[in-house]
Amino acid sequence: AANDSEGGGEVILATNVVFYVHDDVTLDDDVRIFTGNYSAVIKSNVRLYSLQQLIGYFTVKEGGKVFIYDSDKADYSLFMYSQKEADASCNSIFYSNQALTFQSNQVSAENDQSTDIVTYRSPAYNLSLEDGVFTVNSSLDSGNPHGIPAGSTITVQSHATLNVSANARIRTTGGATIQNYGTVKIGNATLDRNSGIKMVGVFEDDGGTVTLPYIYKEGYTLRGWSIGSDTTKLYAAGSTVDVTSETTFVAQWKLGTSADPYPGDDSYEDEKPIYDIPITVIQSTGGTVTPGTLLAAKGQNITFTVTADSDYSIKSFIVDGQFVELDENYNYQLVSVSREHTVIAFFTKTVAASYSGWDNPFSDISSNDWYYQSVRYCAAAGLFNGTAEKTFSPEDTITREMMVTVLWRLAGSPVIPNDIGSTFSDVPADSYAYDAIRWAALFNIVQGYGDGTFGYNDAITREQLVTIIFRFAKNYTGVDVSQYDSTNIISYSDVLQISHGMAQPFQWAVGAGIVNGTTNTTLEPKGLATRGQAATVMYRFCSKFVNIIPDIGL
């Protein structure tokens, strides 16, 4: 009703209220809500022109959102958000995965914009954080700080925490202050105010480097911040400290007052973002990741879109060696960039057409051979070539670089930029397997012999073959290899011949049906693998973990 009346008005609660999920509220700029002796719970979307339109006690929870109008954008921007799954990607200035209770108080009259009809558009606010962890978002404005508006006050009460998250920054502007009665955290740093209350300046975590704010205690002067109770070294307010683990900084005082060292809010300028952080996007056959390789600014959010080509599907998306989930639109957002990143997608090929239409070119492969279907799959999928135009050589041993090249082709033949990854001293730069080996080393699929060599031209043993495919499954395909940890291989008489660190790969391979023993009682871990055996292992692995091989007969 207040929205509809000329000149707006004030809505004064006569009971506790809840704005449920579909009870969205948009207040005209001449309307505000007073909770008085009651409180309001926000589980819906509430849109305001100024936080001065909410006066009293409010709790944001269970997906509740408070938006404030941004005149520069001519649209509402998310100011506060609470949801169990909330993270920096929500683009809210404050967010939490628990309920947030705050008290919003009136700002002094000189900050009101008064005409014959009172309106509320001033960005200033008097916000008391009552309960919950209020996390300052690191992802906004490409790393530029969230400035607490001039004339504003944030009061952190005893049960509340103001958490300036990793890579986030806020600062006071125009005389704004933070009054701390609770907990203030900046990245890994927890600030023990030691009876100090008023805080001003920059509160920032820059990739683990924390800027310490200025703090005041009546009748005292700040000597500096100590780490814990160790006062042998003090850090001046405004200085930066590398904080790589959870650390408590304690304000240390001396009796009496002296000249204020704070240089003033105007001494800080919001720098324009500098795009100098490399984000490497490794492309591979079967699809595209966009955008491609680029330079990012600190704090920038980057959304990657993964698109599979026809006859391919997306198997995994990997960021810095870790598997991440794509959303329903096959997007992934890298939030608040602060360091270099490497991303890559694994696309799996649908081989039905090439498999069913395969015309055997190899004179040494017969449909009666036990490995025929395996060779057929691997050749049709482009994983194996023949040793010559018409020979496959199924009984020849396969070398380590040949096996790595097979997996590299399965991964879409990604080419690793020269400035990342490592090389082995015995791998020629002009080798056909050079790119494959660098790729495998980057994703820890191969580790070499420990002396800087790869073992180039060495025939691969059965335990090496199993271990390399195990690592590919774990590090590149996203297979849960632990599900076969209970596989019993003790019954094999030569199980103790398995090299250190290769027992789990054998358990996984035997349990998953990827390999069988050479007999009912032997695994022959040191035995050399043949090309026919390697093709069979790959056929079984792909059938179970990569794509379903069509059962179409001959």
XYZ file of C-alpha atoms in Angstrom:
554
model
C 0.000 0.000 0.000
C 2.856 2.381 0.786
C 4.213 1.813 -2.713
C 0.880 2.853 -4.171
C 0.327 5.963 -2.063
C 1.559 9.380 -3.166
C 4.618 10.342 -1.183
C 5.228 6.754 -0.121
C 5.348 6.129 3.577
C 6.578 3.864 6.318
C 5.566 0.257 6.914
C 5.764 -0.487 10.654
C 5.560 -4.149 11.611
C 3.026 -5.195 14.221
C 4.309 -8.767 14.334
C 7.227 -10.881 13.171
C 7.060 -11.524 9.425
C 8.632 -13.866 6.905
C 9.077 -13.021 3.252
C 8.821 -16.507 1.752
C 10.475 -17.657 -1.447
C 7.800 -16.250 -3.761
C 7.090 -13.103 -1.712
C 9.377 -10.825 -3.704
C 9.358 -7.186 -2.584
C 10.421 -4.078 -4.512
C 10.233 -0.824 -2.561
C 9.758 2.547 -4.221
C 12.413 5.047 -3.170
C 9.978 6.857 -0.852
C 9.023 3.767 1.178
C 10.784 2.053 4.037
C 10.116 -0.766 6.491
C 10.488 -0.457 10.270
C 10.543 -3.706 12.252
C 10.184 -1.871 15.575
C 9.962 -4.451 18.362
C 9.733 -7.277 15.854
C 11.919 -8.760 13.110
C 11.659 -9.857 9.504
C 13.070 -12.977 7.864
C 13.965 -12.643 4.186
C 13.772 -15.837 2.124
C 12.773 -14.051 -1.072
C 14.134 -11.241 -3.253
C 13.966 -7.764 -1.695
C 14.911 -4.814 -3.938
C 15.742 -1.407 -2.488
C 17.142 1.940 -3.560
C 19.071 2.246 -0.300
C 19.681 0.131 2.769
C 18.124 3.032 4.689
C 14.785 1.611 3.537
C 15.204 -1.279 5.992
C 15.267 -0.105 9.618
C 15.413 -2.716 12.373
C 16.287 -6.402 12.644
C 16.381 -8.654 9.598
C 17.595 -12.182 8.895
C 18.540 -13.322 5.395
C 18.419 -17.084 4.998
C 17.529 -20.047 2.754
C 18.129 -18.295 -0.555
C 17.099 -14.826 0.585
C 18.558 -11.914 -1.385
C 18.754 -8.173 -0.767
C 19.364 -6.058 -3.878
C 20.304 -2.352 -3.878
C 19.888 -0.108 -6.894
C 23.111 0.838 -8.668
C 22.642 4.131 -10.491
C 25.814 3.602 -12.537
C 24.420 0.361 -13.930
C 20.806 1.521 -13.905
C 19.927 -1.830 -12.371
C 19.769 -3.616 -9.043
C 22.947 -5.252 -7.723
C 23.016 -8.087 -5.214
C 24.106 -6.796 -1.797
C 23.461 -9.705 0.575
C 22.725 -13.393 -0.052
C 22.400 -16.480 2.124
C 22.211 -20.022 0.773
C 23.752 -23.301 1.907
C 25.665 -23.642 -1.376
C 26.601 -19.940 -1.671
C 30.070 -19.079 -2.942
C 31.825 -16.157 -4.622
C 30.136 -16.900 -7.950
C 26.853 -15.527 -6.553
C 28.163 -11.973 -7.265
C 26.786 -10.613 -3.992
C 28.823 -8.084 -1.990
C 28.159 -10.057 1.205
C 27.228 -13.725 1.192
C 27.169 -16.704 3.513
C 26.158 -20.359 3.597
C 24.380 -19.768 6.884
C 21.715 -17.357 8.090
C 22.764 -13.707 8.344
C 21.149 -11.514 10.960
C 21.703 -7.761 10.828
C 20.330 -4.563 12.284
C 19.989 -1.634 9.914
C 19.880 1.778 11.597
C 19.146 5.249 10.319
C 22.011 7.348 9.005
C 22.440 10.902 10.274
C 20.147 13.471 8.725
C 22.795 15.225 6.668
C 23.129 12.100 4.563
C 19.414 11.949 3.765
C 18.208 13.440 0.504
C 15.134 15.426 1.569
C 12.618 17.248 -0.544
C 8.938 17.813 -0.012
C 8.687 14.098 -0.586
C 11.319 12.194 1.337
C 13.190 9.651 -0.776
C 15.896 7.183 0.102
C 18.651 6.829 -2.449
C 21.787 7.572 -0.425
C 24.293 4.683 -0.594
C 25.318 5.276 3.040
C 24.221 2.753 5.638
C 24.545 2.006 9.336
C 24.764 -1.766 9.401
C 25.192 -3.848 12.517
C 26.209 -7.450 11.823
C 24.447 -9.354 14.602
C 24.948 -13.060 13.871
C 26.560 -15.162 11.151
C 29.655 -15.049 8.949
C 29.355 -12.129 6.532
C 31.811 -12.967 3.738
C 33.012 -10.144 1.523
C 32.969 -11.371 -2.053
C 36.335 -11.627 -3.788
C 34.893 -11.840 -7.280
C 33.472 -8.364 -7.745
C 34.849 -5.540 -9.877
C 37.874 -7.475 -11.161
C 39.664 -7.169 -7.838
C 38.936 -3.495 -7.164
C 37.756 -2.987 -3.582
C 34.257 -2.809 -2.276
C 34.244 0.713 -0.852
C 32.136 1.149 2.270
C 30.174 4.269 1.249
C 31.011 7.633 2.785
C 29.185 8.246 6.037
C 28.571 4.551 6.621
C 29.278 2.355 9.630
C 29.593 -1.417 9.802
C 29.410 -2.728 13.363
C 30.544 -6.312 13.930
C 28.763 -7.585 17.020
C 30.103 -10.283 19.347
C 28.374 -13.207 17.596
C 29.178 -12.065 14.086
C 32.192 -12.408 11.791
C 33.220 -10.093 8.980
C 35.200 -12.357 6.669
C 37.203 -10.651 3.918
C 37.687 -13.771 1.826
C 40.796 -14.805 -0.049
C 41.624 -12.301 -2.807
C 38.933 -9.870 -1.632
C 39.396 -6.241 -0.646
C 37.228 -3.635 1.063
C 38.123 -0.152 2.210
C 36.539 2.682 4.096
C 35.668 5.831 2.151
C 34.650 9.329 3.202
C 34.920 8.735 6.933
C 33.218 5.327 6.934
C 34.283 3.022 9.771
C 34.110 -0.565 10.953
C 33.248 -0.941 14.629
C 34.513 -4.333 15.740
C 33.057 -6.095 18.778
C 33.206 -9.533 17.164
C 35.591 -11.173 14.708
C 37.245 -9.761 11.610
C 39.104 -12.159 9.308
C 41.186 -11.268 6.251
C 42.077 -14.383 4.291
C 44.064 -16.581 6.702
C 44.514 -13.722 9.199
C 42.239 -13.363 12.231
C 42.420 -9.926 13.883
C 42.411 -9.918 17.675
C 41.378 -6.340 18.428
C 42.621 -6.563 22.048
C 39.873 -4.135 23.207
C 40.257 -1.874 20.184
C 37.032 -1.076 18.359
C 37.154 1.438 15.501
C 38.880 0.182 12.336
C 39.597 1.992 9.061
C 41.675 1.608 5.927
C 42.161 -1.287 3.561
C 41.176 -4.849 4.467
C 42.675 -7.041 1.756
C 43.958 -10.516 0.921
C 46.014 -10.388 -2.267
C 46.860 -14.014 -3.046
C 47.905 -14.650 0.562
C 49.389 -11.185 1.181
C 47.258 -9.469 3.830
C 46.964 -5.697 4.341
C 46.498 -4.909 8.021
C 44.001 -2.111 8.855
C 44.254 0.741 11.316
C 42.558 0.252 14.683
C 41.833 2.612 17.595
C 41.352 2.268 21.360
C 40.343 5.213 23.470
C 43.288 6.553 25.521
C 45.813 4.360 23.715
C 47.994 4.392 20.604
C 48.521 1.356 18.404
C 52.115 0.095 18.565
C 51.424 -2.412 15.789
C 50.086 -5.893 15.126
C 51.886 -8.917 16.599
C 51.587 -12.538 15.595
C 49.996 -14.110 18.624
C 51.607 -13.027 21.870
C 55.085 -12.617 20.349
C 55.718 -8.875 20.539
C 59.365 -9.035 19.444
C 58.199 -8.112 15.948
C 55.318 -5.745 15.278
C 53.672 -5.017 11.932
C 52.542 -1.455 11.347
C 48.956 -0.724 10.412
C 48.683 -0.396 6.645
C 51.577 -2.806 6.042
C 51.342 -6.058 4.104
C 52.235 -9.508 5.453
C 52.418 -12.890 3.719
C 49.975 -15.131 5.571
C 50.017 -18.663 4.164
C 48.293 -20.426 7.065
C 45.781 -19.582 9.774
C 47.392 -16.823 11.856
C 46.116 -14.534 14.616
C 47.304 -10.933 14.661
C 46.927 -9.112 17.987
C 46.674 -5.320 18.310
C 49.359 -4.097 20.722
C 48.845 -0.807 22.559
C 50.753 1.813 24.488
C 49.143 4.164 26.964
C 48.409 7.661 25.736
C 47.473 9.177 22.428
C 49.703 10.522 19.677
C 49.369 11.788 16.124
C 47.060 9.645 14.021
C 49.191 7.673 11.499
C 46.235 6.950 9.256
C 46.829 8.730 5.914
C 43.115 9.133 5.240
C 40.621 7.488 2.920
C 41.595 9.699 0.009
C 45.125 8.263 -0.028
C 43.772 5.088 -1.610
C 42.877 4.896 -5.259
C 41.069 2.122 -7.052
C 43.507 0.846 -9.628
C 42.357 -0.180 -13.061
C 42.715 -3.926 -13.578
C 45.993 -5.084 -15.128
C 45.641 -8.097 -17.366
C 48.876 -9.986 -16.729
C 47.945 -13.385 -15.253
C 48.292 -16.234 -17.813
C 45.333 -18.577 -18.147
C 46.399 -21.482 -20.387
C 43.635 -23.316 -22.238
C 44.866 -26.553 -23.813
C 42.685 -27.521 -26.753
C 42.238 -31.105 -27.931
C 40.462 -32.994 -30.690
C 36.753 -33.540 -30.152
C 35.596 -30.134 -29.027
C 36.457 -26.608 -27.986
C 36.950 -24.671 -24.781
C 36.131 -20.968 -25.060
C 37.601 -18.522 -24.410
C 41.026 -19.801 -25.345
C 44.326 -18.918 -23.716
C 44.232 -15.369 -22.325
C 45.672 -12.913 -19.815
C 43.406 -12.185 -16.839
C 43.268 -9.446 -14.210
C 43.490 -10.196 -10.518
C 40.019 -10.827 -9.168
C 38.496 -11.360 -12.608
C 35.826 -14.000 -13.122
C 36.185 -16.096 -16.277
C 33.403 -18.323 -17.591
C 34.524 -21.198 -19.803
C 32.125 -22.897 -22.195
C 32.910 -26.463 -23.256
C 31.445 -27.607 -26.582
C 31.789 -31.119 -27.974
C 31.947 -31.721 -31.722
C 29.433 -34.030 -33.382
C 30.197 -37.694 -32.626
C 31.973 -36.649 -29.404
C 30.898 -36.182 -25.801
C 32.456 -34.342 -22.832
C 34.106 -36.819 -20.471
C 35.879 -34.493 -18.036
C 36.972 -30.919 -17.463
C 40.203 -30.374 -15.550
C 41.474 -27.178 -13.902
C 45.015 -27.281 -12.509
C 44.933 -31.054 -12.427
C 41.626 -31.207 -10.535
C 38.291 -32.364 -11.919
C 35.525 -29.754 -11.777
C 31.822 -29.951 -12.566
C 30.237 -28.113 -15.475
C 26.802 -26.564 -15.047
C 23.761 -27.561 -17.067
C 24.940 -25.347 -19.931
C 28.426 -26.905 -19.916
C 29.969 -23.792 -18.366
C 32.513 -23.450 -15.588
C 33.376 -20.206 -13.816
C 36.894 -19.536 -12.595
C 36.208 -17.182 -9.695
C 38.471 -14.346 -8.595
C 41.653 -15.113 -10.483
C 44.816 -14.512 -8.469
C 47.369 -16.843 -10.103
C 48.094 -18.789 -13.250
C 45.707 -21.588 -14.210
C 45.675 -24.386 -16.768
C 42.424 -25.863 -18.100
C 41.711 -28.731 -20.471
C 38.715 -30.822 -21.529
C 38.633 -34.526 -22.385
C 36.259 -35.389 -25.221
C 35.425 -39.019 -25.983
C 34.752 -40.191 -29.502
C 31.768 -42.238 -30.590
C 33.410 -44.965 -32.654
C 30.336 -46.875 -33.838
C 30.509 -45.821 -37.485
C 34.239 -46.341 -37.944
C 34.116 -49.539 -35.875
C 31.302 -51.160 -37.802
C 32.726 -50.089 -41.154
C 36.295 -51.101 -40.405
C 38.021 -52.940 -43.231
C 40.933 -54.928 -41.842
C 44.128 -53.763 -43.596
C 46.484 -55.980 -41.604
C 47.687 -59.238 -43.105
C 48.844 -60.514 -39.702
C 45.437 -60.019 -37.995
C 42.674 -62.613 -38.488
C 39.107 -62.598 -37.241
C 39.993 -65.828 -35.428
C 42.662 -64.168 -33.296
C 41.794 -63.633 -29.630
C 42.788 -59.967 -29.895
C 40.952 -59.288 -33.170
C 38.085 -57.215 -31.699
C 40.572 -55.242 -29.602
C 42.753 -54.406 -32.592
C 39.628 -53.582 -34.572
C 38.487 -51.084 -31.917
C 41.890 -49.476 -31.372
C 42.594 -49.104 -35.100
C 39.076 -47.783 -35.844
C 39.364 -45.267 -33.000
C 42.741 -44.074 -34.280
C 44.605 -45.151 -31.139
C 46.976 -47.606 -32.824
C 48.655 -47.496 -36.219
C 50.263 -50.492 -37.834
C 54.006 -51.045 -37.722
C 53.814 -50.967 -41.515
C 51.076 -50.363 -44.056
C 49.730 -53.936 -43.843
C 51.136 -55.257 -40.574
C 50.105 -54.717 -36.990
C 52.758 -56.952 -35.364
C 50.564 -58.128 -32.461
C 53.313 -60.258 -30.909
C 55.925 -57.477 -30.864
C 56.608 -55.738 -27.584
C 55.298 -52.202 -27.186
C 57.581 -49.437 -25.936
C 56.817 -46.944 -23.196
C 56.535 -44.040 -25.623
C 54.207 -46.045 -27.891
C 51.845 -46.711 -24.965
C 51.858 -43.082 -23.866
C 51.099 -42.035 -27.452
C 48.074 -44.347 -27.496
C 46.647 -42.649 -24.398
C 47.510 -39.214 -25.786
C 45.520 -39.987 -28.945
C 42.605 -41.145 -26.799
C 42.797 -37.767 -25.005
C 42.507 -35.908 -28.318
C 46.229 -35.265 -28.978
C 46.476 -32.103 -26.830
C 49.629 -30.042 -27.383
C 51.176 -28.645 -24.208
C 52.693 -25.134 -24.571
C 56.462 -25.081 -24.266
C 56.406 -22.836 -21.198
C 54.603 -25.351 -18.971
C 55.250 -28.962 -18.128
C 58.567 -30.793 -18.065
C 60.684 -32.919 -20.370
C 62.961 -35.898 -19.868
C 66.625 -35.872 -20.802
C 66.352 -38.985 -23.022
C 63.339 -37.878 -25.104
C 64.389 -36.323 -28.438
C 62.620 -33.077 -29.264
C 61.918 -34.393 -32.777
C 60.372 -37.644 -31.515
C 56.870 -38.517 -32.696
C 56.064 -39.061 -28.999
C 57.523 -35.773 -27.713
C 54.168 -33.975 -27.249
C 52.541 -37.109 -25.866
C 55.219 -37.607 -23.204
C 55.104 -33.932 -22.118
C 51.312 -34.174 -21.802
C 51.547 -37.390 -19.776
C 54.147 -35.876 -17.461
C 52.034 -32.740 -16.885
C 49.086 -34.836 -15.671
C 51.267 -37.233 -13.683
C 50.420 -40.153 -15.943
C 54.126 -40.928 -16.278
C 56.879 -40.078 -13.829
C 59.985 -41.483 -15.496
C 62.668 -43.469 -13.737
C 63.484 -40.892 -11.078
C 66.834 -39.910 -12.593
C 65.440 -37.440 -15.114
C 64.959 -40.077 -17.816
C 61.762 -41.444 -19.303
C 62.967 -44.823 -20.481
C 62.681 -43.988 -24.152
C 62.691 -47.067 -26.416
C 62.323 -49.363 -23.406
C 59.781 -52.159 -23.825
C 56.957 -51.643 -21.352
C 56.378 -54.195 -18.620
C 52.942 -55.397 -17.607
C 53.109 -53.542 -14.288
C 54.177 -50.322 -16.022
C 51.347 -50.710 -18.544
C 48.792 -51.225 -15.788
C 50.143 -48.287 -13.739
C 50.122 -45.825 -16.636
C 46.520 -46.669 -17.545
C 45.578 -46.516 -13.850
C 46.970 -42.987 -13.596
C 45.222 -41.963 -16.811
C 41.935 -43.253 -15.374
C 42.482 -41.463 -12.068
C 44.075 -38.193 -13.206
C 42.427 -37.592 -16.567
C 39.201 -39.582 -16.852
C 37.895 -39.073 -13.331
C 37.464 -42.773 -12.554
C 37.047 -43.644 -8.868
C 39.910 -46.114 -8.738
C 39.440 -46.759 -4.998
C 36.357 -48.908 -5.596
C 38.642 -51.828 -6.472
C 41.068 -51.450 -3.548
C 39.627 -54.577 -1.931
C 40.372 -56.787 -4.958
C 42.255 -59.875 -3.777
C 45.413 -60.482 -5.792
C 47.204 -62.350 -3.003
C 46.236 -65.644 -4.629
C 48.690 -64.985 -7.475
C 51.986 -66.677 -6.673
C 54.125 -63.836 -8.047
C 52.268 -60.962 -6.358
C 55.354 -60.078 -4.290
C 57.231 -59.345 -7.508
C 55.058 -56.266 -8.093
C 57.152 -53.130 -7.682
C 56.500 -50.625 -4.892
C 53.533 -48.388 -5.654
C 52.127 -50.637 -8.381
C 50.012 -53.011 -6.266
C 46.954 -50.693 -6.227
C 47.040 -50.289 -10.035
C 47.084 -54.097 -10.337
C 44.208 -54.441 -7.865
C 42.225 -51.890 -9.857
C 43.006 -53.466 -13.247
C 42.212 -57.015 -12.114
C 39.092 -55.958 -10.198
C 37.783 -53.913 -13.140
C 38.485 -56.729 -15.606
C 41.075 -54.669 -17.488
C 43.785 -57.326 -17.191
C 43.827 -61.024 -16.408
C 46.669 -63.122 -15.130
C 48.930 -64.788 -17.684
C 47.761 -68.014 -15.961
C 45.320 -68.723 -13.158
C 48.137 -68.267 -10.625
C 50.503 -65.693 -12.173
C 50.377 -61.989 -13.089
C 53.891 -61.711 -14.528
C 54.327 -58.082 -13.459
C 57.859 -57.926 -14.888
C 56.859 -59.585 -18.153
C 56.876 -57.499 -21.323
C 53.541 -56.481 -22.845
C 52.871 -57.138 -26.538
C 51.011 -54.862 -28.903
C 48.113 -57.334 -29.028
C 47.910 -57.368 -25.221
C 48.121 -53.579 -25.024
C 45.307 -53.225 -27.576
C 43.177 -55.633 -25.536
C 43.785 -53.724 -22.304
C 42.834 -50.478 -24.034
C 39.701 -52.051 -25.532
C 38.556 -53.263 -22.108
C 39.415 -49.947 -20.434
C 37.553 -47.852 -23.007
C 34.565 -50.214 -22.981
C 34.171 -49.875 -19.230
C 35.286 -46.331 -18.437
C 35.415 -44.152 -21.559
C 32.672 -45.068 -24.005
C 30.459 -48.050 -24.644
C 31.716 -50.162 -27.519
C 28.827 -51.307 -29.727
C 28.137 -55.041 -29.747
C 27.528 -55.412 -33.464
C 29.284 -58.674 -34.305
C 31.426 -59.001 -37.388
